[in-house]
GROMACS .gro file of C-alpha atoms in nm:
model
  250
    1MET     CA    1   0.101  -1.559   1.288
    2VAL     CA    2  -0.234  -1.683   1.162
    3THR     CA    3  -0.354  -2.024   1.263
    4PRO     CA    4  -0.284  -2.286   0.986
    5ARG     CA    5  -0.585  -2.300   0.755
    6SER     CA    6  -0.652  -2.670   0.807
    7SER     CA    7  -0.696  -2.639   1.182
    8ARG     CA    8  -0.972  -2.371   1.198
    9PRO     CA    9  -1.326  -2.348   1.077
   10ALA     CA   10  -1.420  -2.193   0.745
   11VAL     CA   11  -1.384  -1.822   0.727
   12ARG     CA   12  -1.718  -1.638   0.685
   13ARG     CA   13  -1.652  -1.304   0.864
   14VAL     CA   14  -1.349  -1.088   0.796
   15VAL     CA   15  -1.239  -0.756   0.938
   16SER     CA   16  -0.972  -0.572   0.740
   17LEU     CA   17  -0.729  -0.317   0.889
   18VAL     CA   18  -0.559  -0.252   0.561
   19PRO     CA   19  -0.716  -0.061   0.267
   20SER     CA   20  -0.537  -0.266   0.012
   21LEU     CA   21  -0.658  -0.597   0.163
   22THR     CA   22  -1.011  -0.460   0.203
   23GLU     CA   23  -1.026  -0.392  -0.172
   24ALA     CA   24  -0.871  -0.727  -0.242
   25VAL     CA   25  -1.133  -0.921  -0.039
   26ALA     CA   26  -1.415  -0.703  -0.168
   27ALA     CA   27  -1.317  -0.769  -0.531
   28THR     CA   28  -1.300  -1.152  -0.462
   29GLU     CA   29  -1.582  -1.222  -0.218
   30PRO     CA   30  -1.746  -0.909  -0.078
   31SER     CA   31  -1.988  -1.104   0.143
   32LEU     CA   32  -1.696  -1.201   0.378
   33LEU     CA   33  -1.629  -0.837   0.488
   34VAL     CA   34  -1.796  -0.732   0.808
   35GLY     CA   35  -1.558  -0.451   0.905
   36ALA     CA   36  -1.296  -0.215   0.769
   37THR     CA   37  -1.110   0.095   0.865
   38ASP     CA   38  -1.225   0.455   0.795
   39TRP     CA   39  -0.945   0.475   0.535
   40CYS     CA   40  -1.076   0.180   0.331
   41ASP     CA   41  -1.242   0.378   0.051
   42HIS     CA   42  -1.229   0.119  -0.232
   43PRO     CA   43  -1.458   0.000  -0.347
   44ALA     CA   44  -1.676   0.305  -0.316
   45GLY     CA   45  -1.995   0.258  -0.110
   46LEU     CA   46  -1.863  -0.040   0.082
   47GLY     CA   47  -2.132  -0.117   0.337
   48VAL     CA   48  -1.952  -0.259   0.642
   49ALA     CA   49  -1.889  -0.152   0.999
   50ARG     CA   50  -1.620   0.111   1.037
   51ILE     CA   51  -1.372   0.034   1.313
   52GLY     CA   52  -1.150   0.344   1.323
   53GLY     CA   53  -0.814   0.410   1.161
   54THR     CA   54  -0.524   0.189   1.068
   55LYS     CA   55  -0.327   0.323   1.363
   56ASN     CA   56  -0.603   0.351   1.617
   57PRO     CA   57  -0.864   0.080   1.554
   58ASP     CA   58  -1.137   0.025   1.801
   59THR     CA   59  -1.034  -0.324   1.917
   60ALA     CA   60  -1.339  -0.375   2.128
   61ARG     CA   61  -1.568  -0.300   1.837
   62ILE     CA   62  -1.371  -0.541   1.615
   63ALA     CA   63  -1.406  -0.815   1.882
   64ALA     CA   64  -1.786  -0.747   1.900
   65LEU     CA   65  -1.806  -0.813   1.526
   66ALA     CA   66  -1.685  -1.170   1.592
   67PRO     CA   67  -1.472  -1.207   1.286
   68ASP     CA   68  -1.324  -1.540   1.194
   69LEU     CA   69  -1.019  -1.357   1.069
   70VAL     CA   70  -0.866  -1.010   1.098
   71LEU     CA   71  -0.636  -0.889   0.821
   72ALA     CA   72  -0.346  -0.669   0.908
   73ASN     CA   73  -0.003  -0.539   0.784
   74GLU     CA   74   0.320  -0.509   0.980
   75GLU     CA   75   0.381  -0.154   0.855
   76GLU     CA   76   0.031  -0.013   0.866
   77ASN     CA   77  -0.097  -0.150   1.194
   78ARG     CA   78   0.052  -0.129   1.549
   79ALA     CA   79   0.176  -0.434   1.737
   80PRO     CA   80  -0.017  -0.340   2.060
   81ASP     CA   81  -0.349  -0.334   1.868
   82LEU     CA   82  -0.286  -0.665   1.697
   83GLY     CA   83  -0.180  -0.801   2.045
   84ALA     CA   84  -0.508  -0.684   2.193
   85LEU     CA   85  -0.705  -0.856   1.917
   86ARG     CA   86  -0.520  -1.190   1.963
   87ALA     CA   87  -0.579  -1.146   2.343
   88ALA     CA   88  -0.949  -1.131   2.264
   89GLY     CA   89  -0.920  -1.472   2.101
   90LEU     CA   90  -0.924  -1.347   1.738
   91ASP     CA   91  -0.726  -1.499   1.457
   92VAL     CA   92  -0.502  -1.218   1.305
   93LEU     CA   93  -0.317  -1.264   0.971
   94VAL     CA   94  -0.032  -1.014   0.941
   95THR     CA   95   0.117  -0.941   0.596
   96GLU     CA   96   0.453  -0.799   0.496
   97VAL     CA   97   0.484  -0.635   0.161
   98ARG     CA   98   0.800  -0.464   0.052
   99THR     CA   99   0.834  -0.583  -0.311
  100LEU     CA  100   0.592  -0.672  -0.599
  101PRO     CA  101   0.662  -1.049  -0.592
  102GLN     CA  102   0.604  -1.037  -0.214
  103ALA     CA  103   0.270  -0.854  -0.278
  104PHE     CA  104   0.154  -1.123  -0.514
  105ALA     CA  105   0.255  -1.397  -0.265
  106GLU     CA  106   0.090  -1.228   0.029
  107LEU     CA  107  -0.236  -1.167  -0.166
  108GLU     CA  108  -0.254  -1.536  -0.240
  109ARG     CA  109  -0.179  -1.622   0.126
  110VAL     CA  110  -0.460  -1.392   0.242
  111LEU     CA  111  -0.725  -1.485  -0.019
  112VAL     CA  112  -0.662  -1.849  -0.079
  113ARG     CA  113  -0.497  -1.989   0.236
  114GLY     CA  114  -0.637  -1.730   0.477
  115CYS     CA  115  -0.992  -1.676   0.354
  116GLY     CA  116  -1.032  -2.016   0.169
  117LEU     CA  117  -1.127  -1.853  -0.161
  118PRO     CA  118  -1.035  -1.964  -0.515
  119ARG     CA  119  -0.745  -1.771  -0.656
  120PRO     CA  120  -0.906  -1.473  -0.814
  121ALA     CA  121  -0.870  -1.395  -1.187
  122TRP     CA  122  -0.773  -1.036  -1.112
  123LEU     CA  123  -0.456  -1.152  -0.937
  124ALA     CA  124  -0.344  -1.343  -1.238
  125ASP     CA  125  -0.429  -1.038  -1.456
  126ALA     CA  126  -0.206  -0.822  -1.222
  127GLU     CA  127   0.082  -1.059  -1.257
  128ASP     CA  128   0.048  -1.060  -1.637
  129ALA     CA  129   0.030  -0.675  -1.642
  130TRP     CA  130   0.355  -0.648  -1.458
  131ARG     CA  131   0.527  -0.937  -1.631
  132GLY     CA  132   0.558  -0.737  -1.946
  133VAL     CA  133   0.683  -0.408  -1.790
  134ARG     CA  134   1.005  -0.285  -1.929
  135ALA     CA  135   1.166   0.045  -1.808
  136PRO     CA  136   1.166   0.299  -2.097
  137GLY     CA  137   1.515   0.419  -2.168
  138PRO     CA  138   1.774   0.513  -1.910
  139ALA     CA  139   1.687   0.515  -1.546
  140VAL     CA  140   1.578   0.847  -1.391
  141ARG     CA  141   1.693   0.950  -1.047
  142ALA     CA  142   1.407   1.064  -0.840
  143VAL     CA  143   1.309   1.194  -0.495
  144VAL     CA  144   0.979   1.059  -0.367
  145PRO     CA  145   0.818   1.258  -0.089
  146VAL     CA  146   0.534   1.098   0.105
  147TRP     CA  147   0.472   1.377   0.347
  148ARG     CA  148   0.552   1.742   0.420
  149ARG     CA  149   0.561   1.947   0.737
  150PRO     CA  150   0.799   1.771   0.798
  151TRP     CA  151   0.921   1.640   0.470
  152MET     CA  152   0.945   1.264   0.456
  153VAL     CA  153   1.050   1.044   0.156
  154LEU     CA  154   1.065   0.688   0.043
  155GLY     CA  155   1.380   0.531   0.175
  156ARG     CA  156   1.508   0.174   0.170
  157ASP     CA  157   1.301  -0.145   0.119
  158THR     CA  158   0.954  -0.015   0.025
  159PHE     CA  159   0.694  -0.158  -0.201
  160ALA     CA  160   0.646   0.174  -0.379
  161GLY     CA  161   1.012   0.201  -0.439
  162ASP     CA  162   1.009  -0.143  -0.599
  163LEU     CA  163   0.727  -0.050  -0.839
  164LEU     CA  164   0.901   0.269  -0.939
  165ALA     CA  165   1.226   0.083  -1.005
  166ARG     CA  166   1.039  -0.149  -1.240
  167LEU     CA  167   0.922   0.159  -1.425
  168GLY     CA  168   1.280   0.301  -1.471
  169VAL     CA  169   1.274   0.532  -1.163
  170VAL     CA  170   1.570   0.508  -0.921
  171ASN     CA  171   1.484   0.639  -0.569
  172VAL     CA  172   1.774   0.859  -0.459
  173HIS     CA  173   1.716   0.767  -0.100
  174ALA     CA  174   1.683   0.393  -0.155
  175GLY     CA  175   2.005   0.339   0.034
  176HIS     CA  176   1.898   0.540   0.345
  177PRO     CA  177   1.904   0.328   0.663
  178GLU     CA  178   1.547   0.435   0.742
  179ARG     CA  179   1.241   0.324   0.537
  180TYR     CA  180   1.076   0.670   0.560
  181PRO     CA  181   1.341   0.918   0.655
  182ARG     CA  182   1.285   1.284   0.736
  183ILE     CA  183   1.488   1.494   0.497
  184SER     CA  184   1.499   1.872   0.483
  185LEU     CA  185   1.376   2.041   0.179
  186ASP     CA  186   1.723   2.197   0.113
  187GLU     CA  187   1.881   1.846   0.115
  188LEU     CA  188   1.601   1.720  -0.111
  189ASN     CA  189   1.676   1.987  -0.364
  190ALA     CA  190   2.049   1.920  -0.347
  191CYS     CA  191   2.041   1.542  -0.375
  192GLY     CA  192   2.095   1.534  -0.752
  193ALA     CA  193   1.748   1.404  -0.842
  194GLU     CA  194   1.618   1.454  -1.198
  195LEU     CA  195   1.248   1.408  -1.103
  196ALA     CA  196   1.023   1.453  -0.802
  197ALA     CA  197   0.746   1.189  -0.789
  198LEU     CA  198   0.457   1.326  -0.576
  199PRO     CA  199   0.177   1.080  -0.484
  200ASP     CA  200  -0.161   1.192  -0.358
  201GLU     CA  201  -0.147   0.977  -0.046
  202PRO     CA  202  -0.065   0.953   0.235
  203TYR     CA  203  -0.003   1.330   0.191
  204ARG     CA  204  -0.220   1.469  -0.094
  205PHE     CA  205   0.023   1.642  -0.322
  206THR     CA  206  -0.143   1.840  -0.596
  207HIS     CA  207  -0.053   2.079  -0.889
  208ASP     CA  208  -0.074   2.365  -0.623
  209ASP     CA  209   0.080   2.183  -0.329
  210GLY     CA  210   0.417   2.024  -0.379
  211PRO     CA  211   0.573   2.105  -0.714
  212GLU     CA  212   0.652   2.465  -0.609
  213SER     CA  213   0.903   2.323  -0.355
  214PHE     CA  214   1.116   2.175  -0.637
  215PRO     CA  215   1.197   2.469  -0.871
  216GLY     CA  216   1.346   2.359  -1.199
  217LEU     CA  217   1.271   1.986  -1.134
  218PRO     CA  218   1.010   1.802  -1.336
  219CYS     CA  219   0.736   1.675  -1.100
  220ALA     CA  220   0.518   1.371  -1.169
  221LEU     CA  221   0.189   1.374  -0.970
  222VAL     CA  222   0.113   1.006  -0.936
  223SER     CA  223  -0.179   0.811  -0.788
  224GLY     CA  224  -0.097   0.697  -0.434
  225ARG     CA  225  -0.337   0.409  -0.460
  226HIS     CA  226  -0.157   0.270  -0.763
  227LEU     CA  227   0.179   0.336  -0.607
  228THR     CA  228   0.128   0.207  -0.260
  229TRP     CA  229  -0.175  -0.031  -0.268
  230TYR     CA  230  -0.136  -0.404  -0.337
  231GLY     CA  231  -0.463  -0.552  -0.466
  232PRO     CA  232  -0.684  -0.512  -0.769
  233SER     CA  233  -0.526  -0.166  -0.837
  234LEU     CA  234  -0.211  -0.360  -0.941
  235THR     CA  235  -0.394  -0.467  -1.265
  236GLU     CA  236  -0.363  -0.108  -1.396
  237ALA     CA  237  -0.097   0.042  -1.176
  238ALA     CA  238   0.193  -0.005  -1.433
  239GLU     CA  239  -0.003   0.177  -1.704
  240VAL     CA  240  -0.136   0.453  -1.470
  241LEU     CA  241   0.201   0.522  -1.304
  242GLY     CA  242   0.387   0.497  -1.633
  243ALA     CA  243   0.160   0.755  -1.794
  244ALA     CA  244   0.215   1.001  -1.507
  245LEU     CA  245   0.583   0.959  -1.532
  246ARG     CA  246   0.595   1.007  -1.909
  247ALA     CA  247   0.386   1.321  -1.871
  248ALA     CA  248   0.632   1.471  -1.638
  249ALA     CA  249   0.918   1.396  -1.875
  250ARG     CA  250   0.760   1.598  -2.164
   0.00000   0.00000   0.00000
């Protein structure tokens, strides 16, 4: 848990281990960022030290950057790495994001209480954008793969699943005991889905890689950044995802 804001010095140097949070800080006060993962590709041309991946960060390099705060996520980052950073004397703020309201609350915690920044206008814009979302027509049952070889899908309790539900898409595997279960392709095609939603990350599904596995099923190719990232992308995510889902229904 991060040290209470009132008991530590002002934050002037931030390392982010989460692409969503990197973009959120960069859109609010880019001068704070001194390090980010190799996967932090928004905004483009971000000129900070690269410290490895989300699952294998170079903890010694992070410590050498002397950040006032390290931003992490309980799903994207490994506990041993976060423990090593704390052992090096660093403040680590760990987020948990499994629903849209939780995303908004955690973004405020990171930016305002964690980094000491004013609440950004883009966060209010994102809340407004989703406040008016209404699912169009009857709900559509969907399978939502996030990987292949082996096939893995969205299961229970995921941020992406919550966004899709708000757009009228019911995840067939939302009741699975695992959050990202491995399901055979035969099972996926026999689960009674009316749609396959195929994001371009973490696995990059494309027109030529993914839809052929679901013969006879409409496939929506959706932006992984808009489906799984929580940050400035939320200002346009409802519109972008909704357009992709509508295109698949034609």
